Amino acid sequence: MKTMLLFCLCLAFAGTTLAADKKKAKPKEPPRTEANFKKLDKDKDGKLSANEFTENWENPQRGGNVFGMLDKNSDAMLSLKEYLAKTPPKK
């Protein structure tokens, strides 16, 4: 009987933790659309800096890696064309 009660308590606690984690989690990468580009472009200069691009990432380091892959001309800024380009698949 005690084992069953302990099992039920563990299940209840695990479910609460998982539900709370889902609410806190940010999307890994915001969808890359022209509308999102404009929202991210805080200084309205028509380009995204690395800080603007990674600001809403759950993992900013991953965001920085994606930024580097998208910045084809290596000018440390993303144009709309670069931003909308597809990234290569993960290896």
CSV table of N, CA, C and O in Angstrom, one decimal:
chain,number,residue,atom,x,y,z
A,1,MET,N,0.8,-1.2,0.0
A,1,MET,CA,0.0,0.0,0.0
A,1,MET,C,0.9,1.3,0.0
A,1,MET,O,0.6,2.2,-0.7
A,2,LYS,N,1.9,1.2,0.8
A,2,LYS,CA,2.8,2.4,0.9
A,2,LYS,C,3.5,2.6,-0.5
A,2,LYS,O,3.7,3.7,-0.9
A,3,THR,N,3.9,1.5,-1.1
A,3,THR,CA,4.5,1.6,-2.4
A,3,THR,C,3.6,2.3,-3.4
A,3,THR,O,4.1,3.1,-4.2
A,4,MET,N,2.3,1.9,-3.4
A,4,MET,CA,1.4,2.5,-4.3
A,4,MET,C,1.2,4.0,-4.1
A,4,MET,O,1.2,4.8,-5.0
A,5,LEU,N,1.2,4.4,-2.8
A,5,LEU,CA,1.0,5.8,-2.5
A,5,LEU,C,2.3,6.6,-2.9
A,5,LEU,O,2.1,7.6,-3.5
A,6,LEU,N,3.4,6.0,-2.7
A,6,LEU,CA,4.7,6.6,-3.1
A,6,LEU,C,4.7,6.8,-4.6
A,6,LEU,O,5.1,7.8,-5.2
A,7,PHE,N,4.3,5.7,-5.3
A,7,PHE,CA,4.3,5.8,-6.8
A,7,PHE,C,3.3,6.9,-7.3
A,7,PHE,O,3.7,7.7,-8.2
A,8,CYS,N,2.2,7.0,-6.7
A,8,CYS,CA,1.2,8.0,-7.1
A,8,CYS,C,1.7,9.4,-6.8
A,8,CYS,O,1.6,10.4,-7.6
A,9,LEU,N,2.4,9.6,-5.7
A,9,LEU,CA,3.0,10.9,-5.4
A,9,LEU,C,4.1,11.3,-6.4
A,9,LEU,O,4.2,12.4,-6.8
A,10,CYS,N,4.9,10.3,-6.7
A,10,CYS,CA,5.9,10.5,-7.7
A,10,CYS,C,5.3,10.9,-9.1
A,10,CYS,O,5.8,11.9,-9.7
A,11,LEU,N,4.3,10.3,-9.5
A,11,LEU,CA,3.7,10.6,-10.8
A,11,LEU,C,3.1,12.0,-10.7
A,11,LEU,O,3.2,12.8,-11.7
A,12,ALA,N,2.4,12.4,-9.6
A,12,ALA,CA,1.8,13.7,-9.5
A,12,ALA,C,2.9,14.8,-9.6
A,12,ALA,O,2.8,15.8,-10.2
A,13,PHE,N,4.0,14.6,-8.8
A,13,PHE,CA,5.1,15.5,-8.8
A,13,PHE,C,5.7,15.7,-10.2
A,13,PHE,O,6.0,16.8,-10.7
A,14,ALA,N,6.0,14.6,-10.9
A,14,ALA,CA,6.6,14.6,-12.2
A,14,ALA,C,5.7,15.3,-13.2
A,14,ALA,O,6.1,16.1,-14.0
A,15,GLY,N,4.4,15.1,-13.1
A,15,GLY,CA,3.5,15.8,-14.1
A,15,GLY,C,3.4,17.3,-13.8
A,15,GLY,O,3.4,18.1,-14.8
A,16,THR,N,3.5,17.7,-12.6
A,16,THR,CA,3.5,19.1,-12.3
A,16,THR,C,4.8,19.8,-12.8
A,16,THR,O,4.8,20.9,-13.4
A,17,THR,N,5.9,19.1,-12.6
A,17,THR,CA,7.2,19.7,-13.1
A,17,THR,C,7.2,19.8,-14.6
A,17,THR,O,7.6,20.8,-15.1
A,18,LEU,N,6.7,18.8,-15.3
A,18,LEU,CA,6.7,18.8,-16.7
A,18,LEU,C,5.8,19.9,-17.3
A,18,LEU,O,6.2,20.6,-18.2
A,19,ALA,N,4.7,20.1,-16.7
A,19,ALA,CA,3.8,21.1,-17.1
A,19,ALA,C,4.4,22.5,-16.9
A,19,ALA,O,4.3,23.4,-17.7
A,20,ALA,N,5.0,22.7,-15.7
A,20,ALA,CA,5.7,24.0,-15.5
A,20,ALA,C,6.8,24.3,-16.4
A,20,ALA,O,7.0,25.4,-16.9
A,21,ASP,N,7.6,23.2,-16.8
A,21,ASP,CA,8.7,23.4,-17.7
A,21,ASP,C,8.2,23.8,-19.1
A,21,ASP,O,8.9,24.6,-19.7
A,22,LYS,N,7.1,23.2,-19.5
A,22,LYS,CA,6.6,23.6,-20.8
A,22,LYS,C,6.2,25.0,-20.9
A,22,LYS,O,6.4,25.7,-21.9
A,23,LYS,N,5.6,25.6,-19.8
A,23,LYS,CA,5.2,27.0,-19.8
A,23,LYS,C,6.4,27.9,-19.9
A,23,LYS,O,6.3,29.0,-20.5
A,24,LYS,N,7.5,27.6,-19.2
A,24,LYS,CA,8.7,28.4,-19.2
A,24,LYS,C,9.5,28.4,-20.5
A,24,LYS,O,10.2,29.3,-20.8
A,25,ALA,N,9.5,27.3,-21.2
A,25,ALA,CA,10.4,27.1,-22.3
A,25,ALA,C,10.0,28.0,-23.4
A,25,ALA,O,8.9,28.2,-23.8
A,26,LYS,N,11.1,28.6,-24.0
A,26,LYS,CA,10.9,29.5,-25.2
A,26,LYS,C,11.2,28.6,-26.4
A,26,LYS,O,11.8,27.6,-26.3
A,27,PRO,N,10.6,29.0,-27.5
A,27,PRO,CA,10.9,28.3,-28.7
A,27,PRO,C,12.4,28.3,-29.0
A,27,PRO,O,13.1,29.2,-28.7
A,28,LYS,N,12.9,27.2,-29.6
A,28,LYS,CA,14.4,27.1,-29.9
A,28,LYS,C,14.8,28.2,-30.9
A,28,LYS,O,15.8,28.8,-30.8
A,29,GLU,N,14.0,28.3,-31.9
A,29,GLU,CA,14.3,29.3,-32.9
A,29,GLU,C,13.0,30.0,-33.4
A,29,GLU,O,12.1,29.3,-33.8
A,30,PRO,N,12.9,31.3,-33.2
A,30,PRO,CA,11.6,31.9,-33.7
A,30,PRO,C,11.6,31.7,-35.2
A,30,PRO,O,12.6,31.7,-35.9
A,31,PRO,N,10.4,31.6,-35.8
A,31,PRO,CA,10.2,31.4,-37.2
A,31,PRO,C,10.8,32.6,-38.0
A,31,PRO,O,10.6,33.7,-37.6
A,32,ARG,N,11.6,32.3,-39.0
A,32,ARG,CA,12.2,33.4,-39.8
A,32,ARG,C,11.2,33.8,-40.9
A,32,ARG,O,11.1,33.2,-41.9
A,33,THR,N,10.5,34.9,-40.6
A,33,THR,CA,9.6,35.6,-41.6
A,33,THR,C,10.0,37.0,-41.7
A,33,THR,O,10.7,37.6,-40.8
A,34,GLU,N,9.5,37.7,-42.7
A,34,GLU,CA,9.8,39.1,-42.8
A,34,GLU,C,9.2,39.9,-41.6
A,34,GLU,O,9.9,40.9,-41.1
A,35,ALA,N,8.1,39.5,-41.2
A,35,ALA,CA,7.4,40.2,-40.0
A,35,ALA,C,8.3,40.1,-38.8
A,35,ALA,O,8.5,41.0,-38.0
A,36,ASN,N,8.9,38.9,-38.5
A,36,ASN,CA,9.8,38.7,-37.4
A,36,ASN,C,11.1,39.4,-37.5
A,36,ASN,O,11.6,39.9,-36.6
A,37,PHE,N,11.6,39.5,-38.8
A,37,PHE,CA,12.8,40.3,-39.0
A,37,PHE,C,12.6,41.7,-38.6
A,37,PHE,O,13.4,42.3,-37.9
A,38,LYS,N,11.4,42.3,-38.9
A,38,LYS,CA,11.1,43.7,-38.6
A,38,LYS,C,11.0,43.9,-37.1
A,38,LYS,O,11.4,44.9,-36.5
A,39,LYS,N,10.4,42.9,-36.4
A,39,LYS,CA,10.3,42.9,-34.9
A,39,LYS,C,11.6,42.9,-34.3
A,39,LYS,O,11.9,43.6,-33.3
A,40,LEU,N,12.5,42.0,-34.8
A,40,LEU,CA,13.8,41.9,-34.2
A,40,LEU,C,14.7,43.1,-34.5
A,40,LEU,O,15.7,43.3,-33.7
A,41,ASP,N,14.5,43.8,-35.5
A,41,ASP,CA,15.3,44.9,-35.9
A,41,ASP,C,15.0,46.1,-35.0
A,41,ASP,O,14.3,47.0,-35.4
A,42,LYS,N,15.5,46.1,-33.8
A,42,LYS,CA,15.2,47.1,-32.8
A,42,LYS,C,15.6,48.5,-33.2
A,42,LYS,O,14.8,49.5,-33.0
A,43,ASP,N,16.7,48.7,-33.9
A,43,ASP,CA,17.2,50.0,-34.3
A,43,ASP,C,16.7,50.4,-35.7
A,43,ASP,O,17.0,51.5,-36.1
A,44,LYS,N,15.9,49.6,-36.3
A,44,LYS,CA,15.2,49.9,-37.6
A,44,LYS,C,16.2,50.3,-38.7
A,44,LYS,O,15.9,51.1,-39.5
A,45,ASP,N,17.4,49.6,-38.7
A,45,ASP,CA,18.4,50.0,-39.7
A,45,ASP,C,18.3,49.0,-40.9
A,45,ASP,O,19.1,49.1,-41.8
A,46,GLY,N,17.4,48.1,-40.9
A,46,GLY,CA,17.2,47.2,-42.0
A,46,GLY,C,18.1,46.0,-42.0
A,46,GLY,O,18.2,45.2,-42.9
A,47,LYS,N,18.9,45.8,-40.9
A,47,LYS,CA,19.8,44.7,-40.7
A,47,LYS,C,19.7,44.2,-39.2
A,47,LYS,O,19.3,45.0,-38.4
A,48,LEU,N,20.1,43.0,-39.0
A,48,LEU,CA,20.1,42.4,-37.7
A,48,LEU,C,21.5,42.2,-37.2
A,48,LEU,O,22.3,41.5,-37.9
A,49,SER,N,21.8,42.7,-36.0
A,49,SER,CA,23.1,42.4,-35.4
A,49,SER,C,22.9,41.0,-34.7
A,49,SER,O,21.8,40.5,-34.5
A,50,ALA,N,24.0,40.5,-34.2
A,50,ALA,CA,24.0,39.2,-33.5
A,50,ALA,C,23.2,39.3,-32.3
A,50,ALA,O,22.4,38.4,-31.9
A,51,ASN,N,23.3,40.4,-31.6
A,51,ASN,CA,22.5,40.6,-30.4
A,51,ASN,C,21.0,40.7,-30.7
A,51,ASN,O,20.2,40.1,-29.9
A,52,GLU,N,20.6,41.4,-31.7
A,52,GLU,CA,19.2,41.4,-32.1
A,52,GLU,C,18.7,40.0,-32.5
A,52,GLU,O,17.6,39.7,-32.1
A,53,PHE,N,19.5,39.3,-33.2
A,53,PHE,CA,19.1,38.0,-33.7
A,53,PHE,C,18.9,37.0,-32.6
A,53,PHE,O,18.0,36.2,-32.5
A,54,THR,N,19.8,37.0,-31.6
A,54,THR,CA,19.8,35.9,-30.6
A,54,THR,C,19.1,36.3,-29.3
A,54,THR,O,18.9,35.5,-28.4
A,55,GLU,N,18.5,37.5,-29.3
A,55,GLU,CA,17.8,38.0,-28.1
A,55,GLU,C,16.8,37.1,-27.5
A,55,GLU,O,16.6,36.9,-26.3
A,56,ASN,N,16.0,36.4,-28.3
A,56,ASN,CA,14.9,35.6,-27.9
A,56,ASN,C,15.1,34.1,-28.0
A,56,ASN,O,14.2,33.3,-27.8
A,57,TRP,N,16.4,33.7,-28.1
A,57,TRP,CA,16.7,32.3,-28.2
A,57,TRP,C,16.8,31.7,-26.8
A,57,TRP,O,17.3,32.3,-25.9
A,58,GLU,N,16.3,30.4,-26.7
A,58,GLU,CA,16.5,29.7,-25.5
A,58,GLU,C,17.9,29.4,-25.2
A,58,GLU,O,18.4,29.5,-24.1
A,59,ASN,N,18.7,29.1,-26.3
A,59,ASN,CA,20.1,28.9,-26.2
A,59,ASN,C,20.8,29.9,-27.1
A,59,ASN,O,21.0,29.7,-28.3
A,60,PRO,N,21.3,31.0,-26.5
A,60,PRO,CA,22.0,32.1,-27.3
A,60,PRO,C,23.2,31.6,-28.0
A,60,PRO,O,23.5,32.1,-29.1
A,61,GLN,N,23.9,30.6,-27.5
A,61,GLN,CA,25.1,30.1,-28.2
A,61,GLN,C,24.6,29.4,-29.5
A,61,GLN,O,25.3,29.6,-30.6
A,62,ARG,N,23.6,28.6,-29.5
A,62,ARG,CA,23.0,28.0,-30.7
A,62,ARG,C,22.6,29.1,-31.7
A,62,ARG,O,22.8,29.1,-32.9
A,63,GLY,N,22.0,30.2,-31.1
A,63,GLY,CA,21.6,31.3,-32.0
A,63,GLY,C,22.8,32.0,-32.6
A,63,GLY,O,22.7,32.3,-33.8
A,64,GLY,N,23.8,32.1,-31.9
A,64,GLY,CA,25.1,32.7,-32.5
A,64,GLY,C,25.6,31.8,-33.6
A,64,GLY,O,26.1,32.3,-34.6
A,65,ASN,N,25.5,30.5,-33.4
A,65,ASN,CA,26.0,29.6,-34.5
A,65,ASN,C,25.2,29.7,-35.7
A,65,ASN,O,25.7,29.7,-36.8
A,66,VAL,N,23.8,29.8,-35.6
A,66,VAL,CA,22.9,30.0,-36.7
A,66,VAL,C,23.2,31.3,-37.4
A,66,VAL,O,23.3,31.4,-38.6
A,67,PHE,N,23.4,32.4,-36.5
A,67,PHE,CA,23.7,33.7,-37.1
A,67,PHE,C,25.0,33.6,-38.0
A,67,PHE,O,25.0,34.1,-39.1
A,68,GLY,N,26.0,32.9,-37.5
A,68,GLY,CA,27.2,32.8,-38.3
A,68,GLY,C,27.0,32.0,-39.6
A,68,GLY,O,27.6,32.4,-40.6
A,69,MET,N,26.1,31.0,-39.6
A,69,MET,CA,25.8,30.3,-40.8
A,69,MET,C,25.1,31.2,-41.8
A,69,MET,O,25.2,31.1,-43.0
A,70,LEU,N,24.2,32.0,-41.3
A,70,LEU,CA,23.4,32.9,-42.2
A,70,LEU,C,24.1,34.1,-42.7
A,70,LEU,O,23.8,34.6,-43.8
A,71,ASP,N,25.1,34.5,-42.0
A,71,ASP,CA,25.9,35.7,-42.4
A,71,ASP,C,26.9,35.4,-43.5
A,71,ASP,O,28.1,35.3,-43.3
A,72,LYS,N,26.3,35.2,-44.7
A,72,LYS,CA,27.1,34.7,-45.8
A,72,LYS,C,28.3,35.7,-46.2
A,72,LYS,O,29.3,35.3,-46.7
A,73,ASN,N,28.1,37.0,-46.1
A,73,ASN,CA,29.1,38.0,-46.5
A,73,ASN,C,30.0,38.4,-45.3
A,73,ASN,O,30.9,39.2,-45.5
A,74,SER,N,29.8,37.7,-44.1
A,74,SER,CA,30.7,37.9,-43.0
A,74,SER,C,30.8,39.4,-42.5
A,74,SER,O,31.9,39.8,-42.1
A,75,ASP,N,29.7,40.2,-42.6
A,75,ASP,CA,29.8,41.6,-42.2
A,75,ASP,C,29.2,41.8,-40.8
A,75,ASP,O,29.1,42.9,-40.4
A,76,ALA,N,29.0,40.7,-40.1
A,76,ALA,CA,28.4,40.7,-38.7
A,76,ALA,C,27.0,41.3,-38.6
A,76,ALA,O,26.6,41.8,-37.6
A,77,MET,N,26.3,41.3,-39.7
A,77,MET,CA,24.9,41.8,-39.8
A,77,MET,C,24.2,40.9,-40.7
A,77,MET,O,24.7,40.3,-41.7
A,78,LEU,N,22.9,40.7,-40.5
A,78,LEU,CA,22.0,39.9,-41.4
A,78,LEU,C,21.1,40.8,-42.2
A,78,LEU,O,20.3,41.6,-41.6
A,79,SER,N,21.1,40.7,-43.5
A,79,SER,CA,20.2,41.4,-44.3
A,79,SER,C,18.9,40.5,-44.3
A,79,SER,O,18.9,39.4,-43.8
A,80,LEU,N,17.8,41.1,-44.8
A,80,LEU,CA,16.6,40.3,-44.9
A,80,LEU,C,16.8,39.0,-45.7
A,80,LEU,O,16.3,38.0,-45.4
A,81,LYS,N,17.5,39.2,-46.8
A,81,LYS,CA,17.8,38.0,-47.7
A,81,LYS,C,18.5,36.9,-46.9
A,81,LYS,O,18.2,35.8,-47.0
A,82,GLU,N,19.6,37.3,-46.2
A,82,GLU,CA,20.3,36.3,-45.4
A,82,GLU,C,19.5,35.7,-44.3
A,82,GLU,O,19.5,34.5,-44.1
A,83,TYR,N,18.7,36.5,-43.7
A,83,TYR,CA,17.8,36.1,-42.6
A,83,TYR,C,16.8,35.0,-43.1
A,83,TYR,O,16.5,34.0,-42.4
A,84,LEU,N,16.3,35.2,-44.2
A,84,LEU,CA,15.2,34.3,-44.8
A,84,LEU,C,15.8,33.0,-45.4
A,84,LEU,O,15.1,32.1,-45.7
A,85,ALA,N,17.1,33.0,-45.6
A,85,ALA,CA,17.8,31.8,-46.2
A,85,ALA,C,17.7,30.6,-45.3
A,85,ALA,O,17.6,30.7,-44.1
A,86,LYS,N,17.6,29.5,-45.9
A,86,LYS,CA,17.5,28.2,-45.2
A,86,LYS,C,18.9,27.9,-44.6
A,86,LYS,O,19.9,28.0,-45.3
A,87,THR,N,18.9,27.3,-43.4
A,87,THR,CA,20.2,26.9,-42.8
A,87,THR,C,20.4,25.4,-43.2
A,87,THR,O,19.4,24.7,-43.4
A,88,PRO,N,21.6,25.0,-43.3
A,88,PRO,CA,21.9,23.6,-43.6
A,88,PRO,C,21.4,22.7,-42.5
A,88,PRO,O,21.4,23.2,-41.3
A,89,PRO,N,21.1,21.5,-42.7
A,89,PRO,CA,20.6,20.6,-41.7
A,89,PRO,C,21.7,20.3,-40.7
A,89,PRO,O,22.9,20.3,-41.0
A,90,LYS,N,21.4,20.0,-39.4
A,90,LYS,CA,22.3,19.6,-38.4
A,90,LYS,C,23.0,18.3,-38.8
A,90,LYS,O,22.4,17.4,-39.4
A,91,LYS,N,24.3,18.2,-38.4
A,91,LYS,CA,25.0,17.0,-38.7
A,91,LYS,C,25.0,16.1,-37.5
A,91,LYS,O,25.0,16.5,-36.4
